[in-house]
XYZ file of N, CA, C and O in Angstrom:
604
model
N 104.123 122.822 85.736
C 105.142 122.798 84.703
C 104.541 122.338 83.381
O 103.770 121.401 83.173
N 105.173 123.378 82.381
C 104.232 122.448 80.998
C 105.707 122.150 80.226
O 106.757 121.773 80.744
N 105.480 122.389 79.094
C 106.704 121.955 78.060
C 107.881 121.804 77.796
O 107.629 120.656 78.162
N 108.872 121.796 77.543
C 110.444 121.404 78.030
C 110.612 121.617 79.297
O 111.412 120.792 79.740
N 110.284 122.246 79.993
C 110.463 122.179 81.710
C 109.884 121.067 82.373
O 110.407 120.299 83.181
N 108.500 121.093 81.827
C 108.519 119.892 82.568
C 108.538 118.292 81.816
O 108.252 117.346 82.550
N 108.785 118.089 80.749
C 109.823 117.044 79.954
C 111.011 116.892 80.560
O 111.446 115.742 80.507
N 111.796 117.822 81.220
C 113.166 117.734 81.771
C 113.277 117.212 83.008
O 114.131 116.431 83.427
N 111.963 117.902 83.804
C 111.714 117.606 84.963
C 111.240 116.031 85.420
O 111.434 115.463 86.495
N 110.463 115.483 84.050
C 110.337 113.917 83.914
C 111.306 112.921 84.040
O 111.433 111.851 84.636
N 112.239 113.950 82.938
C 113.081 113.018 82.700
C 114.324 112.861 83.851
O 115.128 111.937 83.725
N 114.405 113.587 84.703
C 114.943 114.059 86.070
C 115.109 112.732 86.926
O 116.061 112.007 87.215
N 113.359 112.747 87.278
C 112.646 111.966 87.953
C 113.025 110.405 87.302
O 113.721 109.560 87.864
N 112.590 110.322 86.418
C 113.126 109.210 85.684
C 114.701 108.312 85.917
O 114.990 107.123 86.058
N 115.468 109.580 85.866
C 116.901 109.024 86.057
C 117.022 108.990 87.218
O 117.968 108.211 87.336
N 116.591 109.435 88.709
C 117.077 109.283 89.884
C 115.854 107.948 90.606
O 116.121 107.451 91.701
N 114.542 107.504 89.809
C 114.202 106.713 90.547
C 114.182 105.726 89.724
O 113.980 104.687 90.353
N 114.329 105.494 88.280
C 114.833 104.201 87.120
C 113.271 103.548 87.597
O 113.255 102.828 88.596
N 112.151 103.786 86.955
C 110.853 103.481 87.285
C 110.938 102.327 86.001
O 111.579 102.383 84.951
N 109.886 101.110 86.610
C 109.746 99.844 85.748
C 109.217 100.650 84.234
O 109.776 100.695 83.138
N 107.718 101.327 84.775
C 106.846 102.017 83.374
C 106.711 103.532 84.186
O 107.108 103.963 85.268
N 106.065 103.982 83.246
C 105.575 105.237 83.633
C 104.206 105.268 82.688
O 104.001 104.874 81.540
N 103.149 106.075 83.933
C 101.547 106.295 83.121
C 101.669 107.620 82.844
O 102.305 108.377 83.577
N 101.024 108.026 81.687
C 101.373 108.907 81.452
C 99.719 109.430 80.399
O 99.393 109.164 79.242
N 99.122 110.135 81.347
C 97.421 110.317 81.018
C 97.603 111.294 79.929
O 98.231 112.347 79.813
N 96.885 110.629 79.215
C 96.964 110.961 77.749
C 95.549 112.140 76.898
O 95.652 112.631 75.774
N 94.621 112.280 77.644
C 93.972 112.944 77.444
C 93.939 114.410 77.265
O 94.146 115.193 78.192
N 93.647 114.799 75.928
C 93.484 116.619 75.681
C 94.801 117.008 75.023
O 95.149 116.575 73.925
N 95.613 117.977 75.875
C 97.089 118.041 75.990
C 98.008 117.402 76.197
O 99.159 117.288 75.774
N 97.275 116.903 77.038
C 98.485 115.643 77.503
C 98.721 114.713 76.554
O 99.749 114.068 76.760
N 98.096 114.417 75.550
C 98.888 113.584 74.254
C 99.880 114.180 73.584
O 100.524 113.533 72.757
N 100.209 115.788 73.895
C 101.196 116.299 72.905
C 102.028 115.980 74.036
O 103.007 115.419 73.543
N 102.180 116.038 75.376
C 103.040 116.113 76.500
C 103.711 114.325 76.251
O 104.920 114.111 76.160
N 102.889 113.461 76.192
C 103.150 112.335 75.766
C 103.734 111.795 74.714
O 104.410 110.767 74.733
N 103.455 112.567 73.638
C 104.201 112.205 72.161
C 105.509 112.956 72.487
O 106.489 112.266 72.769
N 105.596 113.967 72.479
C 106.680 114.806 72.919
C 107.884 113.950 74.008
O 109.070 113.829 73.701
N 107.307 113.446 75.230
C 108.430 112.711 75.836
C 108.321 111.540 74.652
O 109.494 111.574 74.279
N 107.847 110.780 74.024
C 108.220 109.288 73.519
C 109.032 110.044 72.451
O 109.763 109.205 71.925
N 109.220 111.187 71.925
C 110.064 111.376 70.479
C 111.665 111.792 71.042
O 112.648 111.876 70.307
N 111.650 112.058 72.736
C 112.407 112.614 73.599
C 113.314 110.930 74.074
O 114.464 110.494 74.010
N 112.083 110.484 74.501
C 112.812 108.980 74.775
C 113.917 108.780 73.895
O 115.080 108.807 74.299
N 113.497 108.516 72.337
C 113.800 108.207 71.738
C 115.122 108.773 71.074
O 115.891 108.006 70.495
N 115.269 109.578 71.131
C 116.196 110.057 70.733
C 117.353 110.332 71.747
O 118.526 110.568 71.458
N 116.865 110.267 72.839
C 118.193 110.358 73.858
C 118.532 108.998 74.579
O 118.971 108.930 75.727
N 118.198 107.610 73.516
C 118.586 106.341 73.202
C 118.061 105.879 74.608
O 118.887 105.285 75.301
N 116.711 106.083 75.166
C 115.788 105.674 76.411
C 115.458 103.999 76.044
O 115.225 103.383 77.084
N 115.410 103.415 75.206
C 114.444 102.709 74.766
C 114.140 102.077 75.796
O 113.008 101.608 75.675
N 114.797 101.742 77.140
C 114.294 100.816 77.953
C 113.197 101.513 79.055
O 112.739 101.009 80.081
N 112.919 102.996 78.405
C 111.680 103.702 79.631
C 110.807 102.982 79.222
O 111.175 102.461 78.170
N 109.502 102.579 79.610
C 108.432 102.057 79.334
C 107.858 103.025 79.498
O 107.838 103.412 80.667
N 106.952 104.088 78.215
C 105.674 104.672 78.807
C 104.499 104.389 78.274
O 104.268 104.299 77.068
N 103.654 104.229 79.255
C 102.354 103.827 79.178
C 100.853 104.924 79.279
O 100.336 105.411 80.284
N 100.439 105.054 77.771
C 99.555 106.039 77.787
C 98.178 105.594 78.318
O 97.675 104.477 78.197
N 97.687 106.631 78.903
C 96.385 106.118 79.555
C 95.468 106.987 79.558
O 95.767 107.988 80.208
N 94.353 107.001 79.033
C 92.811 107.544 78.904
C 92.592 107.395 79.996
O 92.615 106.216 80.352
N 92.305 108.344 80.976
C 90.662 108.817 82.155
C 89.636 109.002 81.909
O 89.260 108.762 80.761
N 89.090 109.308 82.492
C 88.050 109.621 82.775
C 87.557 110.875 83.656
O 87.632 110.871 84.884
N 87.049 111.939 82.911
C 86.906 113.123 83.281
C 86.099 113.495 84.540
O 85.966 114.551 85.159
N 85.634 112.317 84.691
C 84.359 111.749 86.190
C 85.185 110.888 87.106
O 85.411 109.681 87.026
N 85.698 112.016 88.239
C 86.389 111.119 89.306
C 85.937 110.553 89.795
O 86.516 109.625 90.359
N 84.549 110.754 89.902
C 83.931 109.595 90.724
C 83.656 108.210 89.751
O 83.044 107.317 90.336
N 83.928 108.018 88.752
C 84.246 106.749 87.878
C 85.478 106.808 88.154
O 85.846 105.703 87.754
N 86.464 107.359 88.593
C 87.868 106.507 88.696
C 87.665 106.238 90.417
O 88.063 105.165 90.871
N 87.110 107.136 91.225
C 87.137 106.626 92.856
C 86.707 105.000 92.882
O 87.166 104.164 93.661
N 85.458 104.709 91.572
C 84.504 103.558 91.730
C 85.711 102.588 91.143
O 85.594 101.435 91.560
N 86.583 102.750 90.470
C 87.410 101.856 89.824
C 88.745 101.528 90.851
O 89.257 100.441 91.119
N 89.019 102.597 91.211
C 90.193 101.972 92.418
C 89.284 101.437 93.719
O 89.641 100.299 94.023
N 88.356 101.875 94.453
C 87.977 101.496 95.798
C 88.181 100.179 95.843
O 89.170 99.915 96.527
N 87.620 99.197 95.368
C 87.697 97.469 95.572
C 89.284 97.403 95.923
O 89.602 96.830 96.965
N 90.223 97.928 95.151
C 91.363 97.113 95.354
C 91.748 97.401 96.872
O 92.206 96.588 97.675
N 91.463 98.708 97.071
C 91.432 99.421 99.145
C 90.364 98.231 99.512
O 90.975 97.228 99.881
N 89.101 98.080 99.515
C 88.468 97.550 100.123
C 88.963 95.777 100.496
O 89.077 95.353 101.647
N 89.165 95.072 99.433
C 89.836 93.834 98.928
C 91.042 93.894 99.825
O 91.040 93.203 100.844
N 92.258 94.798 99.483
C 93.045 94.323 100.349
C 94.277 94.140 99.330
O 95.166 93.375 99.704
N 94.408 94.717 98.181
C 95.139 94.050 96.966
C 95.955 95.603 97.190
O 97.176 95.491 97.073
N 95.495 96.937 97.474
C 96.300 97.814 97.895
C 96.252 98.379 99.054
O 95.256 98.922 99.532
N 97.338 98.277 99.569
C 97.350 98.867 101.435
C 97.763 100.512 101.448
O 98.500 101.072 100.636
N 97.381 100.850 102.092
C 98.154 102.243 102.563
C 98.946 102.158 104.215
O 98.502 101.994 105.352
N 100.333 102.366 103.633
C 101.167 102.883 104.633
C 100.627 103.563 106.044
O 99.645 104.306 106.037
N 101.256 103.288 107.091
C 100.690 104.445 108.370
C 101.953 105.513 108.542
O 102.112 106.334 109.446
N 102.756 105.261 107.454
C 103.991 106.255 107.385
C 103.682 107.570 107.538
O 102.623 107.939 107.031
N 104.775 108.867 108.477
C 103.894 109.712 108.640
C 104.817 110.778 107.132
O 105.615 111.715 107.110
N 104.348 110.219 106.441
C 104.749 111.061 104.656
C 103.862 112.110 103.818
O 102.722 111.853 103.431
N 104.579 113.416 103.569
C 103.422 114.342 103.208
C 102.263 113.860 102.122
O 101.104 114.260 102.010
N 103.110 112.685 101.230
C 102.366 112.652 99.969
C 100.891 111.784 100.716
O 99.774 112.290 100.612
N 101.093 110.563 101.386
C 99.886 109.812 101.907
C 99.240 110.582 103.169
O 98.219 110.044 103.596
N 99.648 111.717 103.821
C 98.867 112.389 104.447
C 97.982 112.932 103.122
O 96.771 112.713 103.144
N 98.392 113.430 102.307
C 97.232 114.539 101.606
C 96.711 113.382 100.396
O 95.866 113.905 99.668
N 96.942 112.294 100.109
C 96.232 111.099 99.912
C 95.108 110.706 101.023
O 93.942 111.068 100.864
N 95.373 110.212 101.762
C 94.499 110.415 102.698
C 92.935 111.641 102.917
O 91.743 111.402 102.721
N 93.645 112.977 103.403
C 92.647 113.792 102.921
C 91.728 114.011 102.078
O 90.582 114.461 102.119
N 92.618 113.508 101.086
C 91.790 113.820 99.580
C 90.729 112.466 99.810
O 89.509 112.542 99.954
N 91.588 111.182 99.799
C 90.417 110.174 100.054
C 89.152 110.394 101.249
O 88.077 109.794 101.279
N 89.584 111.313 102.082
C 88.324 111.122 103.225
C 87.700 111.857 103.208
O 86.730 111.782 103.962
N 87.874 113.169 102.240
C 87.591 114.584 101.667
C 86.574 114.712 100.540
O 85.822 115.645 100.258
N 86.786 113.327 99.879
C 86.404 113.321 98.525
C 84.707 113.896 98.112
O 83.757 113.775 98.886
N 84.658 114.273 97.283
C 83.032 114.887 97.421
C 82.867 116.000 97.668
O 82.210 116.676 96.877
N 83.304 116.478 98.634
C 83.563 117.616 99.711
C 83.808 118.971 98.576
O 84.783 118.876 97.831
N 83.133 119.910 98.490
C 83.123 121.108 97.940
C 84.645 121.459 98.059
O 84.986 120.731 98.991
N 85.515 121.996 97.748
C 86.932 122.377 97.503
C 88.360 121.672 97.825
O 89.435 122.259 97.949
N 88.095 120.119 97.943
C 88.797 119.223 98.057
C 89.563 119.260 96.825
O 88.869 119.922 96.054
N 90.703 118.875 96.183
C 91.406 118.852 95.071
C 91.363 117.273 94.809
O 91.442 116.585 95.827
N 91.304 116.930 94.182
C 91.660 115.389 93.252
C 92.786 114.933 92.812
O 93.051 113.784 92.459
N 93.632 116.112 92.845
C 95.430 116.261 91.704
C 96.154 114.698 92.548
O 96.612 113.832 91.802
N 96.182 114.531 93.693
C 96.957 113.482 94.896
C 95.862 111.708 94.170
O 96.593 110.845 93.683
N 94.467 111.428 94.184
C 93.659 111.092 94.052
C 93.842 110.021 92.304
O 93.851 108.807 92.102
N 93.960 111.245 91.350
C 94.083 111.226 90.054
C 95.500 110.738 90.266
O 95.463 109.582 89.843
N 96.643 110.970 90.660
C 97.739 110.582 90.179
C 97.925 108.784 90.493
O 98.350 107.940 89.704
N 97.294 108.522 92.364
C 96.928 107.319 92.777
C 95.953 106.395 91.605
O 95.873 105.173 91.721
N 95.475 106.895 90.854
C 94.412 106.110 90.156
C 95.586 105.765 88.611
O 95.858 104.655 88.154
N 96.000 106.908 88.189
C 97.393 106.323 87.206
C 98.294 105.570 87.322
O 98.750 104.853 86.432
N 98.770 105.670 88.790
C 100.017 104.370 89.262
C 99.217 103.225 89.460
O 99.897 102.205 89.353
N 97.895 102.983 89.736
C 97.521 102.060 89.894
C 97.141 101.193 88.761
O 97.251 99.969 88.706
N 96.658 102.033 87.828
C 96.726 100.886 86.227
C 98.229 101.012 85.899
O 98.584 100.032 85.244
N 98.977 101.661 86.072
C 100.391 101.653 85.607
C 101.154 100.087 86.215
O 102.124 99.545 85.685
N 100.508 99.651 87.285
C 100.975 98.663 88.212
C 99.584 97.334 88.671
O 99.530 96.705 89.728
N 98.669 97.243 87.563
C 97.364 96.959 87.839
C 97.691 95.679 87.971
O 97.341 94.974 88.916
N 98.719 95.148 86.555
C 98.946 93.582 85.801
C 99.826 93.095 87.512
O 99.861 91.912 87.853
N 100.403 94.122 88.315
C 101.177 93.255 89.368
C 100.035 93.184 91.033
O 100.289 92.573 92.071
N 99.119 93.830 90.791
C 98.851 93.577 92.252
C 97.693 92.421 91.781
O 97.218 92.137 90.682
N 97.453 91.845 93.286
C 96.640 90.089 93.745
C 95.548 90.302 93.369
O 95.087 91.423 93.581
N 94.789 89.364 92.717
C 93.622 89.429 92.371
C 92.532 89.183 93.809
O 91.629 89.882 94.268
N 92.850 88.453 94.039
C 91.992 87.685 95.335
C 92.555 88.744 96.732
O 93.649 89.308 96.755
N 91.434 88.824 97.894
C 91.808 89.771 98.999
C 92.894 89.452 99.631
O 93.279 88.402 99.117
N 93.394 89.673 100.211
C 94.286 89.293 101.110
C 93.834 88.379 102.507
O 94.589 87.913 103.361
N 92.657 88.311 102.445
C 92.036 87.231 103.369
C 91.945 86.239 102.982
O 92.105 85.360 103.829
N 91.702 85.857 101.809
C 91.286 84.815 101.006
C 91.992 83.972 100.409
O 91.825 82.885 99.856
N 93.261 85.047 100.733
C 94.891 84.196 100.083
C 95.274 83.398 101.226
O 95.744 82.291 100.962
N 95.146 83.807 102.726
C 95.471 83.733 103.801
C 94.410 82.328 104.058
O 94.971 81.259 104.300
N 93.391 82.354 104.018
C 92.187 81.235 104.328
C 92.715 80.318 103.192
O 92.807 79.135 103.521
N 93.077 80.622 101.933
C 93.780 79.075 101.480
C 94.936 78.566 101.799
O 95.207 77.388 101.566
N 95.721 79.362 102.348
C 96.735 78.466 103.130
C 96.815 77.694 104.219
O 97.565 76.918 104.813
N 95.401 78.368 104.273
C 95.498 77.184 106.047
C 94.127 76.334 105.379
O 93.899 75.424 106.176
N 93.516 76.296 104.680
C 92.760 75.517 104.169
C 93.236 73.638 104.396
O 94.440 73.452 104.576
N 92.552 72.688 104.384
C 92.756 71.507 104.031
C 92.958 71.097 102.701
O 92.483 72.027 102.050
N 93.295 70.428 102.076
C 93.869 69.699 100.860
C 92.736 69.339 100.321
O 91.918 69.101 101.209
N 92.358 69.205 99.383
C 91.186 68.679 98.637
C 91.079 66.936 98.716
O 92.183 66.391 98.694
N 90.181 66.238 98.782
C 90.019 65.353 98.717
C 90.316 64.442 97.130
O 89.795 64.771 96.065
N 90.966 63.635 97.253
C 91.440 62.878 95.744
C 89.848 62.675 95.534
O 88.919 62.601 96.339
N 89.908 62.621 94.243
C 88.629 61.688 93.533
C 87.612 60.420 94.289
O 86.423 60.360 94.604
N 88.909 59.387 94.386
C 88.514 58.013 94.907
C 88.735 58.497 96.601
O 88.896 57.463 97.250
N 88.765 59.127 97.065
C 88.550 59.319 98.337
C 87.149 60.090 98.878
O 86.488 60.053 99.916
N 87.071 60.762 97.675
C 85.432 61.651 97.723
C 84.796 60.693 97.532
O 83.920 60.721 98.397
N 84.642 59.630 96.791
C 83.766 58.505 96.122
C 83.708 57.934 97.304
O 82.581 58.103 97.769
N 84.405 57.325 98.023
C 84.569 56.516 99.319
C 83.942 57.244 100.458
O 83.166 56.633 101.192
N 84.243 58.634 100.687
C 83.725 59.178 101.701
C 81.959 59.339 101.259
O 81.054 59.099 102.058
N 81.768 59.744 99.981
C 80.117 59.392 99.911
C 79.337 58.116 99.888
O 78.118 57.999 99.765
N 80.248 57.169 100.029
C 79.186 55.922 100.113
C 79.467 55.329 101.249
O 78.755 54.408 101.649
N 80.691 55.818 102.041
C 80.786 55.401 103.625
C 81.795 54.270 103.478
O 81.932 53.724 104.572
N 82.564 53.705 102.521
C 83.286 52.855 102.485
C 84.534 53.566 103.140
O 84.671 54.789 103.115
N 85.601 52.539 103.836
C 86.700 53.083 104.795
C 87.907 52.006 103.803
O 89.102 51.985 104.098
């Protein structure tokens, strides 16, 4: 879909799932597709859409290298839901490289993910887990005491 069709079709989407922001990759064409919905927002008194323009990177394998940690880390999970969109997420992720694999599923995962970057955990999900069961830190004057052996 390109131009008022698919502006309409955004804005569709928009009204039946009331999204916090929306990313909205801004590169080439897609800045007129982008200016075009914000002059659209605007005038059909949106102000509370949030859209968020975003530069890629024309080298998926610089955006694969930029999302993997947060999969690896633990800061984004994937579902075992059996859903068409994370089946062919999936593919594409285990595909990747692969002579006639598509990226379109891949690329869109890498936009929601800076679209939603400021909310997911910095630290793994192991590591959040190992400080809760962690022990309490030792006060000052109790470290002092425990290094010179005084009780």
């Amino acid at each position: 879909l390109y131009g008022p069709d698919a502006e309409d079709t955004f804005f569709q989407f928009c009204h039946l799932w009331r999204p916090v922001r929306c990313a909205i990759e801004v590169n080439a064409h897609n800045r007129k597709f982008y200016n075009s919905l914000v002059r659209r927002k605007i005038q059909a008194g949106r102000a509370g859409l949030n859209l968020m323009p975003v530069e890629t990177s024309k080298d998926m394998m610089v955006r694969m290298n930029d999302i993997s940690p947060d999969f690896s880390n633990g800061a984004i999970l994937v579902s075992d839901a059996p859903l068409p969109f994370l089946k062919k997420f999936k593919d594409q992720w285990l595909g990747f490289g692969t002579k006639g694999i598509k990226t379109d599923t891949l690329s869109a995962v890498h936009l929601a993910r800076d679209a939603a970057y400021n909310l997911l955990p910095k630290e793994s999900a192991q590591s959040l887990q190992a400080k809760k069961h962690a022990k309490p830190p030792l006060s000052i004057g109790k470290a002092i005491e425990a290094a010179y052996g005084v009780r």
